[in-house]
Amino acid sequence: MQPDGTYIKTCPLCEAMCGLEVSIEAGRVAKIRPNQDDVWSRGYICPKGTSLAELHEDPDRLRVPLVRRGDTFVESTWEEAYQEIERRLRPIIETHGLEAVTAYFGNPVAHNYSLSRYVGAFTPMAGLPIVYSAGTVDQWPKNLSNALLFGAMWTFAIPDIDRCDFLVVMGANPHASQGSLLACPDVLGRLDAIRKRGGKVVVVDPRRTGTAERADEWLPIRPGGDAALLLAWAQVLFEEGRVDLRDLEGRVNGVEEVRALCADFTPEAVEARTGLAAADIRRLAGELASADRAAVYGRIGTCNQEFGTLASWLVDVLNVLTGNLDRPGGAMFSKPIAWSMTSLTPPEFADGFEFHRWKSRVRGAPEVLGQVPISCLAEEIATPGEGQLKALIIIAGNPVLSAPGGDRLDAALPELDCMVAVDNWLNETSRHAHVILPGYSVLEQPHYDEMLWSWAVRSAGKFSEAIFPPDPERPAEWEILLTLAALTQGQKAADVDVQALDQLFFTGLVAGISQLPSSRIEGRDPGEIVAATPGIGPSRLLDFQIRTGPWGECYGENPGGLTLEKLAAKPNGVDFGAMVPRLGEVLQTRSAKIELAPEYIVADVPRLRESLADGEEGLVLVSRRHVRSNNTWMHNAPSLMTGRDRCTLLVHPTDAESRDLEDGVLARVRSEAGQLEVAVEVSDEMRPGVVCLPHGWGHDKVGTRLGVASRHAGVCNNVLAPGDLVDPASGNAVVNGIPVEVTRA
Ligand SMILES: Nc1nc2c(c(=O)[nH]1)N[C@H]1C(S)=C(S)[C@@H](COP(=O)(O)OP(=O)(O)OC[C@H]3O[C@@H](n4cnc5c(=O)[nH]c(N)nc54)[C@H](O)[C@@H]3O)O[C@H]1N2
Ligand SMILES: Nc1nc2c(c(=O)[nH]1)N[C@H]1C(S)=C(S)[C@@H](COP(=O)(O)OP(=O)(O)OC[C@H]3O[C@@H](n4cnc5c(=O)[nH]c(N)nc54)[C@H](O)[C@@H]3O)O[C@H]1N2
Ligand code: SF4
Ligand SMILES: [Mo]
């Protein structure tokens, strides 16, 4: 039994990475409090942080594998579960090849100690030609724009929130999300600080969110209007001679192309599409240019929409045109203590980024950055013919609820001959699996975020140990991934040697890194490095990432420098300061300059131009998040589910009145993709003409094991999202700005 005492833990639920103090009494969690001494979060947490105990103790959480027997699941040993996978997978691969097998990676992959470090090993080791992910209902447009502007898809410029004095927040609601592609605890407190030091915060959002409430100005934009607004801001800057690259002078290609592109996007020309007054647009361009330290920050509202790529790109364009990119108080690149696997250019893009290299079989959707839209998955399973998918490995994802057209996926999944879910719950997606393999709870494993520190506002880091030792019979998720990779490669379950596979992966990685000119171990003997890095699995990898990171001891090169052991000795974390200019280090474009006007993105501008005249007819639907909810999977934590129903349709009073809707009545919401019925919440926080549903609900499906969530089922907003509605350049789903009809049910 775990001795009584207080343990330090970093919350892995979102990008804020808050420090927690977990008190254990009599082998159980007695209390979870914010860790006031955490150097990074300094005592900040949100209500989800304290729910880790409920997640750990949830009687519905799976602790042993489940294997399907007809319509039910039976508990099995790990050996039996792996054998069942082998039994199902082998004939598929022998008959149809690996083209018939795919995987889907969900959001917790990015947050999980094991999965985040081994997902990059899994796909190549398994040899899967095509995989899917939640990325195409999320940040794919920004990945695309990063790839073309900076030469690196995971290199995000983030607002230097602690030093800027003018911040534009577009399509992000940190009041709920706690920051996204912006790791920063207590974003709202930091927005208050901007205002306190005399700065200004502007929120661009069709909804007057909790974030907008804390801003100086709210721009209730028409959904999808962001790219037009940003181009108009650029146009004003050029027209008024206020473009000033400052230190970026000579380091940017394409400024003149941008000038030409935005020439006809005057504030007047975009009024209709943005729904904003030209005078306000013009004034704000001036304020942006006048501010010494300013940043534009865009997040999911600028991605999951019709012009996702253009908007994501233009956010950085504005930061460049005002000379604020890579400048303190502007939009900067973090310098993580431990470099992330995502910073490595995938071999397929070693010679530059090329798109549309292949197309999806059924719809002909072009590949972008190695993926096609997640909405393709359903038809790839359901449509017979050469290349039809027969096997699916879902890793920490719930696409039946999270993907547009998830109802089609729900109908298609039972057709698979082999479906494996690596998941801790029997939920809307995993209920279709033949085998479910659970990972550890958060409290049963160590923690250090893999990729999130790459967009953190400070160069900080912290490692927390597991609090409860996991059952020794149970593999960690990295071991599960390596085993699944081996099974996919046709190995017999009984023969899989996880340690050997891990050694193969690690030695290969070290060898690759030792050849990178940008690496601190370039030219060193990889064998020596491997021998000097003890341990196994994610902790060994993390140790390597820290030791070869900017403050690392680098295998004798910098004695006294950081190692995992040294970091672990400081559970409250270490902090090496605020972001520093480092464009030269992060740029990976061939020109070694920022490519501000990439042809591929610019080619989408005419589509935007054509849309400028589109009027506002009828209602459109957008999504929202809530601080007490986390995508589709935390509705089973009782303490988060108290209070009023949060799965409601927000409707502006004038729209409600004209449709005979009032608070609490059921409305029928219909789109070209589907329909649902949901309770109305009349609210003037909506822009008129825009209605809003939260995402991640719809827990009324038969066959799940979610006692609490199923009593608060809610409805799945993705039933309304047409699967083929995508941002064409990136293939990212459009789940905001969907035309809907709303009537009283
Ligand atoms: N309409 C609409 N749709 C959206 C969005 C939107 O804003 N609007 N947002 C999109 C975005 S940004 C995202 S990221 C996606 C998310 O889409 P998904 O990633 O598909 O959904 P999640 O709810 O994050 O799925 C988490 C799954 O992982 C499991 N899980 C939780 N913790 C662990 C763990 O430690 N290990 C393992 N193995 N499993 C675990 C949960 O039980 C759950 O099944 O949804 C997208 N869908
Ligand atoms: N509590 C909680 N935290 C989370 C999550 C969660 O589900 N719950 N999910 C996590 C995940 S996976 C992600 S990706 C992040 C997302 O983090 P955020 O990007 O901050 O996500 P949201 O809170 O959905 O805020 C998106 C905002 O975009 C607005 N919007 C919609 N359409 C448009 C548009 O066309 N233009 C503009 N300008 N705005 C628009 C919406 O009204 C909404 O307020 O949050 C993460 N954190
Ligand atoms: S904001 Fe909440 S969910 Fe996010 S890391 Fe902090 S405590 Fe966890
Ligand atoms: Mo996300």
PDB file of N, CA and C in Angstrom, residues 635-696:
ATOM      1  N   HIS A 635     -17.072  12.992 -18.733  1.00  0.00           N
ATOM      2  CA  HIS A 635     -18.420  13.152 -18.178  1.00  0.00           C
ATOM      3  C   HIS A 635     -18.786  12.037 -17.209  1.00  0.00           C
ATOM      4  N   ASN A 636     -17.807  11.187 -16.920  1.00  0.00           N
ATOM      5  CA  ASN A 636     -18.081  10.112 -15.954  1.00  0.00           C
ATOM      6  C   ASN A 636     -17.535  10.456 -14.566  1.00  0.00           C
ATOM      7  N   ALA A 637     -16.996  11.666 -14.424  1.00  0.00           N
ATOM      8  CA  ALA A 637     -16.469  12.095 -13.117  1.00  0.00           C
ATOM      9  C   ALA A 637     -17.587  12.854 -12.384  1.00  0.00           C
ATOM     10  N   PRO A 638     -18.129  12.276 -11.307  1.00  0.00           N
ATOM     11  CA  PRO A 638     -19.330  12.849 -10.687  1.00  0.00           C
ATOM     12  C   PRO A 638     -19.172  14.311 -10.280  1.00  0.00           C
ATOM     13  N   SER A 639     -18.009  14.697  -9.751  1.00  0.00           N
ATOM     14  CA  SER A 639     -17.898  16.072  -9.252  1.00  0.00           C
ATOM     15  C   SER A 639     -17.937  17.089 -10.379  1.00  0.00           C
ATOM     16  N   LEU A 640     -17.627  16.655 -11.582  1.00  0.00           N
ATOM     17  CA  LEU A 640     -17.671  17.593 -12.709  1.00  0.00           C
ATOM     18  C   LEU A 640     -19.072  17.720 -13.291  1.00  0.00           C
ATOM     19  N   MET A 641     -19.943  16.800 -12.912  1.00  0.00           N
ATOM     20  CA  MET A 641     -21.262  16.740 -13.544  1.00  0.00           C
ATOM     21  C   MET A 641     -22.352  17.383 -12.694  1.00  0.00           C
ATOM     22  N   THR A 642     -21.960  18.031 -11.620  1.00  0.00           N
ATOM     23  CA  THR A 642     -22.976  18.667 -10.781  1.00  0.00           C
ATOM     24  C   THR A 642     -23.454  19.948 -11.461  1.00  0.00           C
ATOM     25  N   GLY A 643     -24.558  20.476 -10.953  1.00  0.00           N
ATOM     26  CA  GLY A 643     -25.067  21.737 -11.510  1.00  0.00           C
ATOM     27  C   GLY A 643     -25.986  21.496 -12.687  1.00  0.00           C
ATOM     28  N   ARG A 644     -26.277  22.593 -13.361  1.00  0.00           N
ATOM     29  CA  ARG A 644     -27.298  22.501 -14.408  1.00  0.00           C
ATOM     30  C   ARG A 644     -26.759  21.801 -15.665  1.00  0.00           C
ATOM     31  N   ASP A 645     -27.690  21.412 -16.506  1.00  0.00           N
ATOM     32  CA  ASP A 645     -27.381  20.766 -17.770  1.00  0.00           C
ATOM     33  C   ASP A 645     -26.517  21.707 -18.610  1.00  0.00           C
ATOM     34  N   ARG A 646     -25.361  21.212 -19.038  1.00  0.00           N
ATOM     35  CA  ARG A 646     -24.496  22.087 -19.820  1.00  0.00           C
ATOM     36  C   ARG A 646     -24.563  21.806 -21.323  1.00  0.00           C
ATOM     37  N   CYS A 647     -25.270  20.739 -21.675  1.00  0.00           N
ATOM     38  CA  CYS A 647     -25.385  20.446 -23.105  1.00  0.00           C
ATOM     39  C   CYS A 647     -26.663  21.080 -23.655  1.00  0.00           C
ATOM     40  N   THR A 648     -26.600  22.378 -23.864  1.00  0.00           N
ATOM     41  CA  THR A 648     -27.773  23.128 -24.329  1.00  0.00           C
ATOM     42  C   THR A 648     -27.424  23.874 -25.614  1.00  0.00           C
ATOM     43  N   LEU A 649     -28.466  24.271 -26.322  1.00  0.00           N
ATOM     44  CA  LEU A 649     -28.288  25.072 -27.538  1.00  0.00           C
ATOM     45  C   LEU A 649     -28.387  26.543 -27.153  1.00  0.00           C
ATOM     46  N   LEU A 650     -27.305  27.284 -27.259  1.00  0.00           N
ATOM     47  CA  LEU A 650     -27.352  28.719 -26.977  1.00  0.00           C
ATOM     48  C   LEU A 650     -27.947  29.429 -28.190  1.00  0.00           C
ATOM     49  N   VAL A 651     -28.948  30.238 -27.926  1.00  0.00           N
ATOM     50  CA  VAL A 651     -29.643  30.964 -29.004  1.00  0.00           C
ATOM     51  C   VAL A 651     -29.800  32.421 -28.576  1.00  0.00           C
ATOM     52  N   HIS A 652     -29.492  33.339 -29.468  1.00  0.00           N
ATOM     53  CA  HIS A 652     -29.666  34.758 -29.153  1.00  0.00           C
ATOM     54  C   HIS A 652     -31.162  35.077 -28.996  1.00  0.00           C
ATOM     55  N   PRO A 653     -31.518  36.010 -28.096  1.00  0.00           N
ATOM     56  CA  PRO A 653     -32.939  36.309 -27.854  1.00  0.00           C
ATOM     57  C   PRO A 653     -33.748  36.619 -29.122  1.00  0.00           C
ATOM     58  N   THR A 654     -33.169  37.369 -30.052  1.00  0.00           N
ATOM     59  CA  THR A 654     -33.972  37.699 -31.241  1.00  0.00           C
ATOM     60  C   THR A 654     -34.202  36.457 -32.104  1.00  0.00           C
ATOM     61  N   ASP A 655     -33.207  35.593 -32.186  1.00  0.00           N
ATOM     62  CA  ASP A 655     -33.395  34.348 -32.949  1.00  0.00           C
ATOM     63  C   ASP A 655     -34.384  33.432 -32.234  1.00  0.00           C
ATOM     64  N   ALA A 656     -34.342  33.464 -30.915  1.00  0.00           N
ATOM     65  CA  ALA A 656     -35.268  32.623 -30.148  1.00  0.00           C
ATOM     66  C   ALA A 656     -36.702  33.108 -30.368  1.00  0.00           C
ATOM     67  N   GLU A 657     -36.861  34.404 -30.296  1.00  0.00           N
ATOM     68  CA  GLU A 657     -38.208  34.960 -30.408  1.00  0.00           C
ATOM     69  C   GLU A 657     -38.816  34.639 -31.775  1.00  0.00           C
ATOM     70  N   SER A 658     -38.014  34.823 -32.820  1.00  0.00           N
ATOM     71  CA  SER A 658     -38.567  34.605 -34.159  1.00  0.00           C
ATOM     72  C   SER A 658     -38.847  33.128 -34.418  1.00  0.00           C
ATOM     73  N   ARG A 659     -38.333  32.260 -33.584  1.00  0.00           N
ATOM     74  CA  ARG A 659     -38.572  30.818 -33.768  1.00  0.00           C
ATOM     75  C   ARG A 659     -39.414  30.228 -32.664  1.00  0.00           C
ATOM     76  N   ASP A 660     -40.008  31.101 -31.870  1.00  0.00           N
ATOM     77  CA  ASP A 660     -40.894  30.649 -30.801  1.00  0.00           C
ATOM     78  C   ASP A 660     -40.150  29.732 -29.826  1.00  0.00           C
ATOM     79  N   LEU A 661     -38.935  30.109 -29.495  1.00  0.00           N
ATOM     80  CA  LEU A 661     -38.137  29.293 -28.562  1.00  0.00           C
ATOM     81  C   LEU A 661     -37.955  30.055 -27.264  1.00  0.00           C
ATOM     82  N   GLU A 662     -37.981  29.332 -26.178  1.00  0.00           N
ATOM     83  CA  GLU A 662     -37.633  29.962 -24.912  1.00  0.00           C
ATOM     84  C   GLU A 662     -36.780  29.008 -24.099  1.00  0.00           C
ATOM     85  N   ASP A 663     -36.260  29.532 -23.014  1.00  0.00           N
ATOM     86  CA  ASP A 663     -35.385  28.741 -22.148  1.00  0.00           C
ATOM     87  C   ASP A 663     -36.009  27.402 -21.803  1.00  0.00           C
ATOM     88  N   GLY A 664     -35.266  26.339 -21.995  1.00  0.00           N
ATOM     89  CA  GLY A 664     -35.704  25.027 -21.526  1.00  0.00           C
ATOM     90  C   GLY A 664     -36.560  24.248 -22.515  1.00  0.00           C
ATOM     91  N   VAL A 665     -37.119  24.901 -23.534  1.00  0.00           N
ATOM     92  CA  VAL A 665     -37.935  24.115 -24.482  1.00  0.00           C
ATOM     93  C   VAL A 665     -36.987  23.304 -25.375  1.00  0.00           C
ATOM     94  N   LEU A 666     -37.518  22.244 -25.924  1.00  0.00           N
ATOM     95  CA  LEU A 666     -36.717  21.424 -26.818  1.00  0.00           C
ATOM     96  C   LEU A 666     -36.746  22.027 -28.214  1.00  0.00           C
ATOM     97  N   ALA A 667     -35.585  22.142 -28.805  1.00  0.00           N
ATOM     98  CA  ALA A 667     -35.520  22.610 -30.194  1.00  0.00           C
ATOM     99  C   ALA A 667     -35.075  21.458 -31.067  1.00  0.00           C
ATOM    100  N   ARG A 668     -35.550  21.460 -32.295  1.00  0.00           N
ATOM    101  CA  ARG A 668     -35.027  20.508 -33.272  1.00  0.00           C
ATOM    102  C   ARG A 668     -34.004  21.258 -34.130  1.00  0.00           C
ATOM    103  N   VAL A 669     -32.791  20.727 -34.174  1.00  0.00           N
ATOM    104  CA  VAL A 669     -31.737  21.356 -34.965  1.00  0.00           C
ATOM    105  C   VAL A 669     -31.453  20.432 -36.134  1.00  0.00           C
ATOM    106  N   ARG A 670     -31.505  21.011 -37.334  1.00  0.00           N
ATOM    107  CA  ARG A 670     -31.347  20.187 -38.532  1.00  0.00           C
ATOM    108  C   ARG A 670     -30.258  20.786 -39.422  1.00  0.00           C
ATOM    109  N   SER A 671     -29.400  19.934 -39.946  1.00  0.00           N
ATOM    110  CA  SER A 671     -28.419  20.399 -40.935  1.00  0.00           C
ATOM    111  C   SER A 671     -28.520  19.457 -42.119  1.00  0.00           C
ATOM    112  N   GLU A 672     -27.709  19.680 -43.139  1.00  0.00           N
ATOM    113  CA  GLU A 672     -27.764  18.756 -44.281  1.00  0.00           C
ATOM    114  C   GLU A 672     -27.306  17.358 -43.866  1.00  0.00           C
ATOM    115  N   ALA A 673     -26.556  17.248 -42.723  1.00  0.00           N
ATOM    116  CA  ALA A 673     -26.014  15.948 -42.319  1.00  0.00           C
ATOM    117  C   ALA A 673     -26.934  15.166 -41.390  1.00  0.00           C
ATOM    118  N   GLY A 674     -27.726  15.846 -40.606  1.00  0.00           N
ATOM    119  CA  GLY A 674     -28.534  15.105 -39.639  1.00  0.00           C
ATOM    120  C   GLY A 674     -29.346  16.038 -38.772  1.00  0.00           C
ATOM    121  N   GLN A 675     -29.968  15.469 -37.748  1.00  0.00           N
ATOM    122  CA  GLN A 675     -30.745  16.315 -36.850  1.00  0.00           C
ATOM    123  C   GLN A 675     -30.725  15.765 -35.434  1.00  0.00           C
ATOM    124  N   LEU A 676     -31.063  16.645 -34.500  1.00  0.00           N
ATOM    125  CA  LEU A 676     -31.124  16.236 -33.104  1.00  0.00           C
ATOM    126  C   LEU A 676     -32.089  17.168 -32.370  1.00  0.00           C
ATOM    127  N   GLU A 677     -32.432  16.762 -31.150  1.00  0.00           N
ATOM    128  CA  GLU A 677     -33.278  17.607 -30.306  1.00  0.00           C
ATOM    129  C   GLU A 677     -32.540  17.922 -29.029  1.00  0.00           C
ATOM    130  N   VAL A 678     -32.609  19.186 -28.641  1.00  0.00           N
ATOM    131  CA  VAL A 678     -31.816  19.619 -27.491  1.00  0.00           C
ATOM    132  C   VAL A 678     -32.518  20.799 -26.813  1.00  0.00           C
ATOM    133  N   ALA A 679     -32.274  20.937 -25.510  1.00  0.00           N
ATOM    134  CA  ALA A 679     -32.893  22.044 -24.762  1.00  0.00           C
ATOM    135  C   ALA A 679     -32.249  23.377 -25.144  1.00  0.00           C
ATOM    136  N   VAL A 680     -33.100  24.393 -25.198  1.00  0.00           N
ATOM    137  CA  VAL A 680     -32.651  25.739 -25.592  1.00  0.00           C
ATOM    138  C   VAL A 680     -32.204  26.518 -24.360  1.00  0.00           C
ATOM    139  N   GLU A 681     -31.135  27.301 -24.519  1.00  0.00           N
ATOM    140  CA  GLU A 681     -30.745  28.271 -23.503  1.00  0.00           C
ATOM    141  C   GLU A 681     -30.625  29.615 -24.212  1.00  0.00           C
ATOM    142  N   VAL A 682     -31.580  30.486 -23.927  1.00  0.00           N
ATOM    143  CA  VAL A 682     -31.569  31.785 -24.601  1.00  0.00           C
ATOM    144  C   VAL A 682     -30.470  32.631 -23.967  1.00  0.00           C
ATOM    145  N   SER A 683     -29.621  33.210 -24.818  1.00  0.00           N
ATOM    146  CA  SER A 683     -28.480  33.941 -24.257  1.00  0.00           C
ATOM    147  C   SER A 683     -28.004  35.032 -25.203  1.00  0.00           C
ATOM    148  N   ASP A 684     -27.863  36.236 -24.641  1.00  0.00           N
ATOM    149  CA  ASP A 684     -27.360  37.326 -25.485  1.00  0.00           C
ATOM    150  C   ASP A 684     -25.845  37.262 -25.638  1.00  0.00           C
ATOM    151  N   GLU A 685     -25.230  36.182 -25.136  1.00  0.00           N
ATOM    152  CA  GLU A 685     -23.800  36.062 -25.397  1.00  0.00           C
ATOM    153  C   GLU A 685     -23.534  35.596 -26.824  1.00  0.00           C
ATOM    154  N   MET A 686     -24.575  35.132 -27.524  1.00  0.00           N
ATOM    155  CA  MET A 686     -24.371  34.737 -28.917  1.00  0.00           C
ATOM    156  C   MET A 686     -24.495  35.946 -29.830  1.00  0.00           C
ATOM    157  N   ARG A 687     -23.729  35.914 -30.904  1.00  0.00           N
ATOM    158  CA  ARG A 687     -23.973  36.854 -31.989  1.00  0.00           C
ATOM    159  C   ARG A 687     -25.295  36.435 -32.629  1.00  0.00           C
ATOM    160  N   PRO A 688     -26.206  37.354 -32.932  1.00  0.00           N
ATOM    161  CA  PRO A 688     -27.445  36.949 -33.602  1.00  0.00           C
ATOM    162  C   PRO A 688     -27.111  36.198 -34.892  1.00  0.00           C
ATOM    163  N   GLY A 689     -27.872  35.151 -35.164  1.00  0.00           N
ATOM    164  CA  GLY A 689     -27.614  34.359 -36.373  1.00  0.00           C
ATOM    165  C   GLY A 689     -26.698  33.180 -36.115  1.00  0.00           C
ATOM    166  N   VAL A 690     -26.138  33.098 -34.904  1.00  0.00           N
ATOM    167  CA  VAL A 690     -25.231  31.991 -34.584  1.00  0.00           C
ATOM    168  C   VAL A 690     -25.769  31.259 -33.356  1.00  0.00           C
ATOM    169  N   VAL A 691     -25.871  29.945 -33.451  1.00  0.00           N
ATOM    170  CA  VAL A 691     -26.266  29.131 -32.302  1.00  0.00           C
ATOM    171  C   VAL A 691     -25.079  28.243 -31.929  1.00  0.00           C
ATOM    172  N   CYS A 692     -25.119  27.698 -30.723  1.00  0.00           N
ATOM    173  CA  CYS A 692     -23.911  27.037 -30.216  1.00  0.00           C
ATOM    174  C   CYS A 692     -24.254  25.804 -29.389  1.00  0.00           C
ATOM    175  N   LEU A 693     -23.550  24.715 -29.699  1.00  0.00           N
ATOM    176  CA  LEU A 693     -23.659  23.469 -28.926  1.00  0.00           C
ATOM    177  C   LEU A 693     -22.266  23.079 -28.430  1.00  0.00           C
ATOM    178  N   PRO A 694     -22.197  22.467 -27.245  1.00  0.00           N
ATOM    179  CA  PRO A 694     -20.888  21.974 -26.806  1.00  0.00           C
ATOM    180  C   PRO A 694     -20.526  20.726 -27.588  1.00  0.00           C
ATOM    181  N   HIS A 695     -19.242  20.408 -27.678  1.00  0.00           N
ATOM    182  CA  HIS A 695     -18.866  19.162 -28.346  1.00  0.00           C
ATOM    183  C   HIS A 695     -18.516  18.116 -27.290  1.00  0.00           C
ATOM    184  N   GLY A 696     -18.595  16.854 -27.678  1.00  0.00           N
ATOM    185  CA  GLY A 696     -18.158  15.791 -26.774  1.00  0.00           C
ATOM    186  C   GLY A 696     -19.263  15.062 -26.045  1.00  0.00           C
TER     187      GLY A 696
END
